[in-house]
Amino acid sequence: LEQAITNIQKRLGNEQWKAAIDALHEKDFKRVAAIALYYYDKAYDKAIAMKEDRSITRFTFEDDNIDTIANTLLQESKKSYGSSN
């Protein structure tokens, strides 16, 4: 994990990289994840912005109920692409 964080050091910036490494050494994995997700969220948003020709739908769920999430995604997929069965 330390190597993975170091691999994105330039993109994180030295301050965030150091904070992530310190958190890792302190076994504060929640903080490590928050720092890494901030970077990946920015990277994802940038990639989405570059794909102007595609329609992107964002979903927000109240909880992590996998059945609810799966059913919602299936229903929305059928609306956009038609039913495959």
Short mmCIF file of C-alpha atoms in Angstrom, two decimals:
data_model
loop_
_atom_site.label_atom_id
_atom_site.label_comp_id
_atom_site.label_asym_id
_atom_site.label_seq_id
_atom_site.Cartn_x
_atom_site.Cartn_y
_atom_site.Cartn_z
CA LEU A 1 0.00 0.00 0.00
CA GLU A 2 2.86 2.35 0.77
CA GLN A 3 4.27 1.78 -2.72
CA ALA A 4 0.87 2.48 -4.29
CA ILE A 5 0.63 5.77 -2.40
CA THR A 6 4.18 6.64 -3.43
CA ASN A 7 3.28 5.91 -7.06
CA ILE A 8 0.77 8.78 -6.99
CA GLN A 9 2.93 11.09 -4.85
CA LYS A 10 3.36 13.67 -7.62
CA ARG A 11 -0.40 13.87 -8.14
CA LEU A 12 -1.19 13.98 -4.41
CA GLY A 13 1.40 16.63 -3.67
CA ASN A 14 4.04 16.25 -0.98
CA GLU A 15 1.84 17.38 1.89
CA GLN A 16 -0.97 14.91 1.15
CA TRP A 17 1.49 12.14 0.31
CA LYS A 18 3.24 12.62 3.66
CA ALA A 19 -0.11 12.70 5.48
CA ALA A 20 -1.15 9.45 3.77
CA ILE A 21 2.15 7.72 4.60
CA ASP A 22 1.98 8.92 8.22
CA ALA A 23 -1.60 7.69 8.49
CA LEU A 24 -0.57 4.34 7.02
CA HIS A 25 2.22 3.95 9.57
CA GLU A 26 -0.28 4.85 12.31
CA LYS A 27 -2.66 2.22 10.88
CA ASP A 28 -5.27 4.92 10.31
CA PHE A 29 -6.60 3.29 7.15
CA LYS A 30 -9.73 5.42 7.09
CA ARG A 31 -7.57 8.55 6.72
CA VAL A 32 -5.39 6.87 4.08
CA ALA A 33 -8.51 5.97 2.11
CA ALA A 34 -9.93 9.50 2.41
CA ILE A 35 -6.72 11.02 1.04
CA ALA A 36 -6.52 8.51 -1.81
CA LEU A 37 -10.22 8.89 -2.65
CA TYR A 38 -9.86 12.65 -2.87
CA TYR A 39 -7.21 12.16 -5.54
CA TYR A 40 -9.19 9.49 -7.40
CA ASP A 41 -12.44 11.51 -7.23
CA LYS A 42 -10.63 14.44 -8.88
CA ALA A 43 -9.14 12.13 -11.51
CA TYR A 44 -12.54 10.56 -12.19
CA ASP A 45 -14.23 13.96 -12.52
CA LYS A 46 -11.53 15.08 -14.95
CA ALA A 47 -11.99 11.94 -17.05
CA ILE A 48 -15.76 12.43 -17.10
CA ALA A 49 -15.36 16.05 -18.17
CA MET A 50 -13.22 14.91 -21.11
CA LYS A 51 -16.00 12.60 -22.34
CA GLU A 52 -18.46 15.30 -23.32
CA ASP A 53 -20.06 13.12 -25.98
CA ARG A 54 -21.29 10.57 -23.43
CA SER A 55 -24.24 10.85 -21.16
CA ILE A 56 -23.23 10.32 -17.54
CA THR A 57 -25.77 9.58 -14.83
CA ARG A 58 -24.77 9.92 -11.21
CA PHE A 59 -26.59 8.05 -8.47
CA THR A 60 -26.75 8.74 -4.76
CA PHE A 61 -27.93 6.05 -2.38
CA GLU A 62 -29.00 6.47 1.22
CA ASP A 63 -27.28 3.27 2.35
CA ASP A 64 -25.08 0.47 1.04
CA ASN A 65 -27.89 -2.02 0.38
CA ILE A 66 -26.48 -3.97 -2.56
CA ASP A 67 -29.90 -5.24 -3.70
CA THR A 68 -31.31 -1.71 -3.88
CA ILE A 69 -28.27 -0.44 -5.75
CA ALA A 70 -28.30 -3.36 -8.22
CA ASN A 71 -32.04 -3.02 -8.90
CA THR A 72 -31.75 0.73 -9.44
CA LEU A 73 -28.85 0.29 -11.88
CA LEU A 74 -30.68 -2.47 -13.77
CA GLN A 75 -33.85 -0.35 -14.06
CA GLU A 76 -31.92 2.68 -15.29
CA SER A 77 -29.96 0.54 -17.74
CA LYS A 78 -33.19 -0.83 -19.19
CA LYS A 79 -34.52 2.72 -19.60
CA SER A 80 -31.38 3.79 -21.47
CA TYR A 81 -30.56 0.68 -23.48
CA GLY A 82 -33.79 -1.32 -23.58
CA SER A 83 -34.53 -4.68 -22.05
CA SER A 84 -32.27 -7.55 -23.03
CA ASN A 85 -34.72 -10.28 -21.95
#
